[in-house]
mmCIF file of C-alpha atoms in Angstrom:
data_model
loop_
_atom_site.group_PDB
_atom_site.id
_atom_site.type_symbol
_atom_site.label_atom_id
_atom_site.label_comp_id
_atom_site.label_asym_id
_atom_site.label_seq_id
_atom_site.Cartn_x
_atom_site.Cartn_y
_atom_site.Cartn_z
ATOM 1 C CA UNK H 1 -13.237 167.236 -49.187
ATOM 2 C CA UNK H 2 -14.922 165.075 -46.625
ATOM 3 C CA UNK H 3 -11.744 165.074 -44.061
ATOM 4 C CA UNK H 4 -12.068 168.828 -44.940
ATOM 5 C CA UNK H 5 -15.385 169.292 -43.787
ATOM 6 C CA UNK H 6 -15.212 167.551 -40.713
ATOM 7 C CA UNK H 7 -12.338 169.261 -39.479
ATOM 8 C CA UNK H 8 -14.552 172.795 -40.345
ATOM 9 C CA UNK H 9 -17.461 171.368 -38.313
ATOM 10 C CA UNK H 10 -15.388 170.104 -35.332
ATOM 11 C CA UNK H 11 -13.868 173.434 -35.110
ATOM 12 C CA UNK H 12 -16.499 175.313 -35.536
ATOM 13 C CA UNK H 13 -18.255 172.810 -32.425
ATOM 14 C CA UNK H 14 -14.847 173.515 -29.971
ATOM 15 C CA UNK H 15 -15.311 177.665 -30.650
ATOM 16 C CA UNK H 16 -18.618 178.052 -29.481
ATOM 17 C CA UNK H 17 -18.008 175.860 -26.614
ATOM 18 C CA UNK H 18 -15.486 177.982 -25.788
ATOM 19 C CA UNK H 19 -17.888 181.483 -26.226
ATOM 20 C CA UNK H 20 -20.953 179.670 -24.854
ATOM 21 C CA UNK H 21 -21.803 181.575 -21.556
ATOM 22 C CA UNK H 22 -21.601 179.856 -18.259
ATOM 23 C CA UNK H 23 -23.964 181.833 -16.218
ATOM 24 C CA UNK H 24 -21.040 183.190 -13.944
ATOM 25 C CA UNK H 25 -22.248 181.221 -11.190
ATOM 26 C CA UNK H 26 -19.616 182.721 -8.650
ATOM 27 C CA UNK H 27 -20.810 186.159 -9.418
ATOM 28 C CA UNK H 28 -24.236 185.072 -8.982
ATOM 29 C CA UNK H 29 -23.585 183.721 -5.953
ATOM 30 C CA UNK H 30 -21.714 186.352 -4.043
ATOM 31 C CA UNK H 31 -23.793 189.344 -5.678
ATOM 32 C CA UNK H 32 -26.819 187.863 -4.338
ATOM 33 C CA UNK H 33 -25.831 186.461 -1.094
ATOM 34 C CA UNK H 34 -24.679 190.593 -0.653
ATOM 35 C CA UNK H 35 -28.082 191.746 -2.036
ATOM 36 C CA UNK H 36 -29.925 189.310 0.739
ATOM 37 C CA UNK H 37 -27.854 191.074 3.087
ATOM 38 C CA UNK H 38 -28.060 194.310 2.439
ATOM 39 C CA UNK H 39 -32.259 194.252 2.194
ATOM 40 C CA UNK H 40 -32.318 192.187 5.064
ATOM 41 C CA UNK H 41 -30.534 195.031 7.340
ATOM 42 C CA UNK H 42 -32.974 197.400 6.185
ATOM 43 C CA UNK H 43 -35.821 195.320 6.539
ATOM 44 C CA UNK H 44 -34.888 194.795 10.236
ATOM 45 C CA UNK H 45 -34.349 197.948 11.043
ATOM 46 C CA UNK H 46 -37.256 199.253 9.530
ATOM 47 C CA UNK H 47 -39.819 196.866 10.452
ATOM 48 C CA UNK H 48 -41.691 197.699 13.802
ATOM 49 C CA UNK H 49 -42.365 193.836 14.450
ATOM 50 C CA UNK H 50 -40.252 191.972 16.931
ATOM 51 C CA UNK H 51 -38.023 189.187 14.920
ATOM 52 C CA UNK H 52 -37.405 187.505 18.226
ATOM 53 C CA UNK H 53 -41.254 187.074 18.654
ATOM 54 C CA UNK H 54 -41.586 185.650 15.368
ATOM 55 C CA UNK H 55 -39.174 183.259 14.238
ATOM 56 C CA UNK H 56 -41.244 181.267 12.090
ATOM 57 C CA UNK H 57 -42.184 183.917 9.794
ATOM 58 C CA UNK H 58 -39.145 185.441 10.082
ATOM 59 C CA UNK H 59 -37.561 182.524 8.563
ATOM 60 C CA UNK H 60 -40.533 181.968 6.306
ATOM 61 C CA UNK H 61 -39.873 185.704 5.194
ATOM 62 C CA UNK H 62 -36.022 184.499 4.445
ATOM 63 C CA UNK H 63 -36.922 181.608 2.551
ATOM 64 C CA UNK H 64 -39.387 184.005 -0.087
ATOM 65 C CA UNK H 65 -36.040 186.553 -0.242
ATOM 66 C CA UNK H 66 -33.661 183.902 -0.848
ATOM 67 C CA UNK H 67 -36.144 182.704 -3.750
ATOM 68 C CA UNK H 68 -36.541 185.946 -4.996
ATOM 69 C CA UNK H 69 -33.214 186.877 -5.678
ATOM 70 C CA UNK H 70 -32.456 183.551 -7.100
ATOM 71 C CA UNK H 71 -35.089 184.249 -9.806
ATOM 72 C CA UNK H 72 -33.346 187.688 -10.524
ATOM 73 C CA UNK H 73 -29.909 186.119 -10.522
ATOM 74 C CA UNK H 74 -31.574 183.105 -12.666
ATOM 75 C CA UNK H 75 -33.183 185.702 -14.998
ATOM 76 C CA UNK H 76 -29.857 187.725 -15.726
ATOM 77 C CA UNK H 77 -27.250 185.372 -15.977
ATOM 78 C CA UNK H 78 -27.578 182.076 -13.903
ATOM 79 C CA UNK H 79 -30.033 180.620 -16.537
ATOM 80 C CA UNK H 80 -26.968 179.929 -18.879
ATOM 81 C CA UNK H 81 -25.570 177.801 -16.031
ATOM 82 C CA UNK H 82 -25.424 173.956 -15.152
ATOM 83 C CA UNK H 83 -28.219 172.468 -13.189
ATOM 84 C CA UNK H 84 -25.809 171.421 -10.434
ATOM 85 C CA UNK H 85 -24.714 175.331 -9.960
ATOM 86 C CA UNK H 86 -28.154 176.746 -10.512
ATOM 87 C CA UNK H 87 -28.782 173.934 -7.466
ATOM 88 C CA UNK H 88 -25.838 175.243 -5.375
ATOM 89 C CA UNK H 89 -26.082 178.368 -6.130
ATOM 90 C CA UNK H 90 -29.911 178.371 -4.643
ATOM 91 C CA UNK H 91 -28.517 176.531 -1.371
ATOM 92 C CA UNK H 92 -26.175 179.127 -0.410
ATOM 93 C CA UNK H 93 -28.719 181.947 -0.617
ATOM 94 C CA UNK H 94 -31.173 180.518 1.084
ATOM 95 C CA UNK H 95 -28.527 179.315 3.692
ATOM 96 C CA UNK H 96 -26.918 183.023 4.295
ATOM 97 C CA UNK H 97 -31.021 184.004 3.702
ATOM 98 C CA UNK H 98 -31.757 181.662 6.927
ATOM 99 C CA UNK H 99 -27.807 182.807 8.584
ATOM 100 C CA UNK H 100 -29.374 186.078 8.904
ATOM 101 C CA UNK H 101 -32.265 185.433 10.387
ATOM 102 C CA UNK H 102 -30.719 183.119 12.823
ATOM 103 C CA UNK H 103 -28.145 185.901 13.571
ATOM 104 C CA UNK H 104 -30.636 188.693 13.921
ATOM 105 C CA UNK H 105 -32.897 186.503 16.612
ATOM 106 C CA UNK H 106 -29.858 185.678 18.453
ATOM 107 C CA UNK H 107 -29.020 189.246 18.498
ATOM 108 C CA UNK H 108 -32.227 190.265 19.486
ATOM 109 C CA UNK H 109 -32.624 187.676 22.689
ATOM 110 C CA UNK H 110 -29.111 188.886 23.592
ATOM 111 C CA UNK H 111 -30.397 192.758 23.231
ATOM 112 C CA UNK H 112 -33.457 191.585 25.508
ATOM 113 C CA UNK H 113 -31.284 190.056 27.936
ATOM 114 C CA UNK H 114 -29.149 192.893 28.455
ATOM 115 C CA UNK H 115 -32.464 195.680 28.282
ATOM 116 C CA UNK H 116 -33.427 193.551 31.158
ATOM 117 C CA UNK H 117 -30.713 194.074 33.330
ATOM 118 C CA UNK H 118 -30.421 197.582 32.538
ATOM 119 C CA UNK H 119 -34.055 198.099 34.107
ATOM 120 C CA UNK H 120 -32.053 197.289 37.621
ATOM 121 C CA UNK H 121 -29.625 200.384 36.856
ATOM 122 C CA UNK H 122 -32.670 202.974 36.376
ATOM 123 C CA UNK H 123 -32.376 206.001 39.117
ATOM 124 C CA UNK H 124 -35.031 208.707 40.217
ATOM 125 C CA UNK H 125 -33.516 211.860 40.347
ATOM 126 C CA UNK H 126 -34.612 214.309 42.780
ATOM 127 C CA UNK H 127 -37.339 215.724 40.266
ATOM 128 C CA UNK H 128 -38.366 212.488 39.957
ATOM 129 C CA UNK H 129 -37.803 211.735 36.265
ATOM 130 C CA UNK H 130 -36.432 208.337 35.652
ATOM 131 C CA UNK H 131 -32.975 208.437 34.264
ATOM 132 C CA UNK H 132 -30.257 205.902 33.104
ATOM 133 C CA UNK H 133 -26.219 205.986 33.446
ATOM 134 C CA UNK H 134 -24.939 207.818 30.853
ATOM 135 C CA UNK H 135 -24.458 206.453 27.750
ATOM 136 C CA UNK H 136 -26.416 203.732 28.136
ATOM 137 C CA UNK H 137 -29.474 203.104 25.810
ATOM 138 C CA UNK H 138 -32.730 202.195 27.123
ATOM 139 C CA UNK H 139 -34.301 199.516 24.958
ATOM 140 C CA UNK H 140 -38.009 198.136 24.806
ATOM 141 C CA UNK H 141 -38.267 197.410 28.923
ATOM 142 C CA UNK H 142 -36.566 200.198 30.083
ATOM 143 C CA UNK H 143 -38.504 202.432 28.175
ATOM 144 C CA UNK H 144 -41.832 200.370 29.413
ATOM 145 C CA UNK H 145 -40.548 201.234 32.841
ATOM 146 C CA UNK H 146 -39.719 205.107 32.283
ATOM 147 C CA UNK H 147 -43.532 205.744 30.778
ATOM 148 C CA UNK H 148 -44.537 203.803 34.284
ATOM 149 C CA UNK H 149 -42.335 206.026 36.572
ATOM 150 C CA UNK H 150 -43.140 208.918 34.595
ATOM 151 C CA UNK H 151 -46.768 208.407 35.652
ATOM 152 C CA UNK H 152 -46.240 207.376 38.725
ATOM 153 C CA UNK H 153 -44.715 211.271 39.414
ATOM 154 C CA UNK H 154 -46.752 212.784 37.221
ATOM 155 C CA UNK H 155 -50.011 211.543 39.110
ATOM 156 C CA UNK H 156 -48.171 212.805 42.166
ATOM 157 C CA UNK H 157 -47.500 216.555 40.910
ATOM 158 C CA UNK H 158 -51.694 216.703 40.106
ATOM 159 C CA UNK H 159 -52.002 215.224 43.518
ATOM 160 C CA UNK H 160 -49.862 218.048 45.261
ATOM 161 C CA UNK H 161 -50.914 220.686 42.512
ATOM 162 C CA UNK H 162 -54.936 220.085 43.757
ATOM 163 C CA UNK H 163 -54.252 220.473 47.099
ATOM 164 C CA UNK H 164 -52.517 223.528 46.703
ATOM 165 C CA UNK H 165 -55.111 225.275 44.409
ATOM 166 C CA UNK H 166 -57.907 223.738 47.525
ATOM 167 C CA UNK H 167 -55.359 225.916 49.930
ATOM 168 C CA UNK H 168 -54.636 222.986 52.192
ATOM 169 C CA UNK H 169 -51.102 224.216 52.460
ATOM 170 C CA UNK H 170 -52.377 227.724 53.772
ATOM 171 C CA UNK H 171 -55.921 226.784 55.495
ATOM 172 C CA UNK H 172 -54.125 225.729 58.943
ATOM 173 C CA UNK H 173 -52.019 229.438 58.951
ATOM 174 C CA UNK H 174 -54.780 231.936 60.429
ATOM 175 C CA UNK H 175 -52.023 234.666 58.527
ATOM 176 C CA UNK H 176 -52.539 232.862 55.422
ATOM 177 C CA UNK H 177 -56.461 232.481 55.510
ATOM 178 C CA UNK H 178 -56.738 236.111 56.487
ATOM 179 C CA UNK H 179 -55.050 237.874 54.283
ATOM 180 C CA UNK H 180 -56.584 235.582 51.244
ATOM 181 C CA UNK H 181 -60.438 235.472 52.215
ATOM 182 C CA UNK H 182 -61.613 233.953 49.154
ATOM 183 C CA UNK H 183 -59.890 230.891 50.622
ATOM 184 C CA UNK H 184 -63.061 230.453 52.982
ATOM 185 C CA UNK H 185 -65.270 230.942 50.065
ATOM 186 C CA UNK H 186 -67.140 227.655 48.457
ATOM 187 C CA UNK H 187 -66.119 225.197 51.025
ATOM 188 C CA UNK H 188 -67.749 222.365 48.940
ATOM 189 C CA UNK H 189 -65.015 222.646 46.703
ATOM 190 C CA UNK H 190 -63.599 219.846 49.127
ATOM 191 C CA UNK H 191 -66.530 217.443 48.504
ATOM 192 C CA UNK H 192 -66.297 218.094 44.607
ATOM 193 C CA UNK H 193 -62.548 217.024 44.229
ATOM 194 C CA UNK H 194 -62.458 213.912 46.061
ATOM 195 C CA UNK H 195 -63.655 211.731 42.895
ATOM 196 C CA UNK H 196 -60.586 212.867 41.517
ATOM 197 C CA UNK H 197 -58.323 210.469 44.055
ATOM 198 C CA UNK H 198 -60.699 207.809 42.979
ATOM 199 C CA UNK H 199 -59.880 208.973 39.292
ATOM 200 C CA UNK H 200 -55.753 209.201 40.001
ATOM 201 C CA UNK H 201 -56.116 204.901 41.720
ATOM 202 C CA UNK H 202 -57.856 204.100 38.509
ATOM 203 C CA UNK H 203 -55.109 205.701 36.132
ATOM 204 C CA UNK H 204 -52.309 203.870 38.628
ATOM 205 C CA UNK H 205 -54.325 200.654 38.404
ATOM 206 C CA UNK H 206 -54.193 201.139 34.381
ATOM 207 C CA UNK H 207 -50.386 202.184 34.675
ATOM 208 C CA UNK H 208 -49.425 199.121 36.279
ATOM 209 C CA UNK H 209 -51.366 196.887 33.613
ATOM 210 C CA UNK H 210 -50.298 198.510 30.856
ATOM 211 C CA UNK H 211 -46.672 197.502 32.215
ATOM 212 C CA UNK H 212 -47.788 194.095 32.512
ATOM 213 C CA UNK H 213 -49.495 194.311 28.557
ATOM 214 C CA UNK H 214 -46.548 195.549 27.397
ATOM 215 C CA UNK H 215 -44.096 193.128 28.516
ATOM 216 C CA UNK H 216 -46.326 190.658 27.471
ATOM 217 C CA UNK H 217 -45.754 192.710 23.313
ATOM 218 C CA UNK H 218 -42.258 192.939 24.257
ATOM 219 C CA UNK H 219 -40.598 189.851 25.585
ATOM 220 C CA UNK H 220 -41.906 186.337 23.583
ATOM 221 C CA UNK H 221 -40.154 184.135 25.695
ATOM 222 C CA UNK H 222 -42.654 183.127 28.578
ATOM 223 C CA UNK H 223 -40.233 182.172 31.492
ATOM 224 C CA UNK H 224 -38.397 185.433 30.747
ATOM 225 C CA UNK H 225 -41.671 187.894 30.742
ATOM 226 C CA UNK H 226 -42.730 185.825 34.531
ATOM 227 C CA UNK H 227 -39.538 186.568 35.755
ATOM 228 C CA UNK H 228 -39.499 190.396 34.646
ATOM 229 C CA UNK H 229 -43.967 191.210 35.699
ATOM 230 C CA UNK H 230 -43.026 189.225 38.746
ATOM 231 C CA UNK H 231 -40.142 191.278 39.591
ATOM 232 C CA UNK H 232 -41.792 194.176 38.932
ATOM 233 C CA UNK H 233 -44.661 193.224 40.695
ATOM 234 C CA UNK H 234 -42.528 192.641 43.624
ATOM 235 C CA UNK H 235 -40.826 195.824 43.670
ATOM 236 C CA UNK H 236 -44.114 197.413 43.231
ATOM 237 C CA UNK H 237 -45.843 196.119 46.540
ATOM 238 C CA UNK H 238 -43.036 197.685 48.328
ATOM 239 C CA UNK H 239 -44.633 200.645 48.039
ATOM 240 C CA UNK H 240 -48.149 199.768 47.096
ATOM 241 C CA UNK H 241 -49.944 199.618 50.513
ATOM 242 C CA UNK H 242 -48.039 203.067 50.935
ATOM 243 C CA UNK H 243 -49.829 204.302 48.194
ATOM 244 C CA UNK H 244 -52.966 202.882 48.909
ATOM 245 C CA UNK H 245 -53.063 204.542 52.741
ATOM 246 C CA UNK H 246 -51.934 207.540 50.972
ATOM 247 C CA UNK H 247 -55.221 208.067 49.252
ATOM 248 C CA UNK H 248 -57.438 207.239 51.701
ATOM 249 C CA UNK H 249 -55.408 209.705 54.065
ATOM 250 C CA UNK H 250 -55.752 212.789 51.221
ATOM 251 C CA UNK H 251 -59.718 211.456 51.169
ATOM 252 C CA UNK H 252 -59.237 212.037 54.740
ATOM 253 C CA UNK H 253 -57.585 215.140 54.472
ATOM 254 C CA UNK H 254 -60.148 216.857 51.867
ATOM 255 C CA UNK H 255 -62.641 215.712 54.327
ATOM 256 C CA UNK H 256 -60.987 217.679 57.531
ATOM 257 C CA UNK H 257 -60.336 220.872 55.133
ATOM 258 C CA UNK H 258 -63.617 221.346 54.047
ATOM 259 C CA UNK H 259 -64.740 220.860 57.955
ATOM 260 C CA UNK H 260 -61.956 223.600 59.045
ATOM 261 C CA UNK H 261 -63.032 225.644 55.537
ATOM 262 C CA UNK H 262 -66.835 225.735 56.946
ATOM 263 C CA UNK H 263 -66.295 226.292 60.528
ATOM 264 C CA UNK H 264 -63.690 229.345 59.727
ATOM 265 C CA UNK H 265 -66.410 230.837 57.628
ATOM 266 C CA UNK H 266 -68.953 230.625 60.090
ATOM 267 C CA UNK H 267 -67.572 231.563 63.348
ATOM 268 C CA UNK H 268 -65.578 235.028 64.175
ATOM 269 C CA UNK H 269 -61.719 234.821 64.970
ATOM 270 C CA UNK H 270 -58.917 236.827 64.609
ATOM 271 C CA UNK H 271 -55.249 236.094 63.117
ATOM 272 C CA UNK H 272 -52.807 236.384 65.889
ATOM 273 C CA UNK H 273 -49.728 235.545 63.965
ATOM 274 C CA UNK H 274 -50.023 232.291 62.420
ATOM 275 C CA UNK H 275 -52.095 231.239 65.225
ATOM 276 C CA UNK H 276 -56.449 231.348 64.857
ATOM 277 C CA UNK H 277 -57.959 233.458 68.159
ATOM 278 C CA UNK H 278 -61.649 232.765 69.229
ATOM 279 C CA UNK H 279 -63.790 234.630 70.958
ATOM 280 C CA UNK H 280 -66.258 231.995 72.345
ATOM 281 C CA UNK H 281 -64.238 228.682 74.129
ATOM 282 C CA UNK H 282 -67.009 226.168 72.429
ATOM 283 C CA UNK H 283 -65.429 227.322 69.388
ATOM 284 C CA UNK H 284 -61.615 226.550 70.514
ATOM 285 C CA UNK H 285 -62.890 222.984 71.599
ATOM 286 C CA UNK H 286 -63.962 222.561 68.405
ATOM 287 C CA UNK H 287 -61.549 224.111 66.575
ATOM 288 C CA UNK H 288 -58.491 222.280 68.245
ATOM 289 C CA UNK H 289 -60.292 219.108 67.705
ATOM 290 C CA UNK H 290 -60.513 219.733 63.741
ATOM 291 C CA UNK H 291 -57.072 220.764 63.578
ATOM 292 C CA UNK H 292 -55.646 217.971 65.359
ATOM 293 C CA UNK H 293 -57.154 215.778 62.969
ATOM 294 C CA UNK H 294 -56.161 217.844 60.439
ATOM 295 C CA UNK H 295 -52.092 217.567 61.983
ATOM 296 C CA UNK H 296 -52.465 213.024 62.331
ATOM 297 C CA UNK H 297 -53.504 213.052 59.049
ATOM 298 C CA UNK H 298 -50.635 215.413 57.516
ATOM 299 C CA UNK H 299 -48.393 213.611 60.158
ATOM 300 C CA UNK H 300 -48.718 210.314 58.896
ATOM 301 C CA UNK H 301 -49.092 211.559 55.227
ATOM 302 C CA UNK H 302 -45.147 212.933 55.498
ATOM 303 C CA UNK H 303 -44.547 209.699 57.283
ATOM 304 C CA UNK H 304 -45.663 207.904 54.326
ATOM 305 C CA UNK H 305 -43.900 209.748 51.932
ATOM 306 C CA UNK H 306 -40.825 209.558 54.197
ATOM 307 C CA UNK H 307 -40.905 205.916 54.141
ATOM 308 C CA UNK H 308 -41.510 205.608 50.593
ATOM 309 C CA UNK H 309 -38.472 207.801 49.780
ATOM 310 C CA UNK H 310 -36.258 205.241 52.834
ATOM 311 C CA UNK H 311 -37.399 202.094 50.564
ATOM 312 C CA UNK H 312 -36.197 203.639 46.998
ATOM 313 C CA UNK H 313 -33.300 204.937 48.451
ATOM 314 C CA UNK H 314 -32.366 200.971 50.212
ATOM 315 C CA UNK H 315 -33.355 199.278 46.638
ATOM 316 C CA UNK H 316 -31.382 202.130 44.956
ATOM 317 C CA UNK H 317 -33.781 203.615 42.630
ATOM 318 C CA UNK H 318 -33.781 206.822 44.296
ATOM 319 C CA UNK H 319 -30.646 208.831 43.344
ATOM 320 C CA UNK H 320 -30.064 211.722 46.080
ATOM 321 C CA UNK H 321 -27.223 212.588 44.598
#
């Protein structure tokens, strides 16, 4: 009876070792290294912060999901496991956890890298809008550059659209001013829009430093951002002092139209053509001295622009094709 019985018991022992869960640590293992995967994909695609920018909480991030899915995989099977795979099993998440991360970073410095370069292979079509070779995506720093060329042309069509609606493309043609007389009509109007070159400077000024505040967002690295706001600094001074004359010559200008505005209203002439005919020779003194002005200033003004266009088209950001 006693032999008997122990044979039962010993039995009985060997069966349920045999039944006795093991936790599936393998299963664990892979299903949650996938999981970890899988949300950290999405998480990086979704999230609007920068992973190359912040690395430390990036991999502080990696190290909470790597815990996290442990506790699930603990919680639905691993629990019935050994110590030594519950331990190994928690190493290899948190090691494809950090993998990731490290991956991702490396990715994203490489993806920098090359967004930089790209910024070299921007071209200005003839409308002036900023445009890329095809099939090629513009990333972070070529997009910071389109928004700055974009206002850079868009300042320039208010520019040119004011001085048409002040008539300074018509006020030198006597044919012009003659057959539209309100032209000649609130000559002030010259005085009253000059603020507004002041007002287009201060939006350039806050153009260019938004570039610079942006690249300081976009790129962590600090060697790599000097290298890009100085090369974009020096490409910008190519055409800076350009700019800069430019205003004060459409100051100038404004100045000269509302002088030619006032004296045409005041003084009799007749159209002959395109030409202005006076009747009193005081008034052509006068008047050829306000219209040369008026031709240096315009003169020098398509100069400007002339040059500006050379200088884009040597550096190859203007695209006359």
């Amino acid at each position: 009876m006693i032999s008997s019985a122990w044979r039962d018991e010993g039995l009985d022992e060997w069966q349920a070792a045999l039944e006795q869960s093991d936790g599936r640590p393998w299963i664990a293992m892979l299903a949650g290294a996938g999981a970890i995967l899988l949300i950290a994909i999405v998480a990086i695609n979704l999230s609007p912060v920068d992973i190359s920018a912040h690395g430390a909480g990036a991999l502080a991030a990696a190290t909470i999901l790597a815990a996290l899915v442990w506790g699930g995989a603990w919680f639905l099977t691993l629990r019935h496991a050994t110590t030594g795979w519950k331990i190994g099993v928690a190493a290899v998440l948190w090691g494809v956890a950090l993998l990731i991360i490290a991956g991702a970073i490396a990715y994203a410095n490489i993806a920098l890298r090359i967004d930089a370069a790209n910024v070299r292979r921007i071209r200005i079509d003839e409308t002036g809008e900023p445009r890329l070779p095809p099939g090629m995506r513009a990333g972070p720093i070529t997009r910071t550059m389109f928004d700055f060329l974009r206002d850079m042309t868009s300042e320039r069509h208010q520019r040119e659209a004011m001085f048409r609606v002040m008539g300074m493309d018509r006020l030198h043609d006597a044919y012009m001013v003659s057959n539209t007389p309100a032209m000649l009509k609130d000559c002030a109007r010259f005085v009253r829009v000059e603020p507004k070159i002041d007002q287009s400077d201060r939006r350039v000024t806050a153009a260019i430093a938004r570039v610079h505040t942006r690249l300081g967002v976009i790129v962590a690295d600090e060697a790599t951002r000097r290298e890009l706001i100085k090369a974009f600094d020096k490409g910008l001074n190519i055409n800076l002092s350009n700019m800069r004359r430019s205003s004060e010559l459409q100051r100038r200008q404004l100045e000269i139209g509302g002088r030619l505005c006032t004296f045409l209203a005041t003084h009799r002439w007749q159209a002959m053509g395109s030409q202005f005919m006076f009747y009193n020779q005081g008034d052509i003194g006068t008047f050829n001295r306000t219209i040369t002005d008026w031709n240096d200033a315009t003169r020098e003004q398509t100069a400007l622009v002339a040059d500006a266009r050379r200088k884009m088209t040597e550096t190859g950001l203007l695209d006359g094709r």
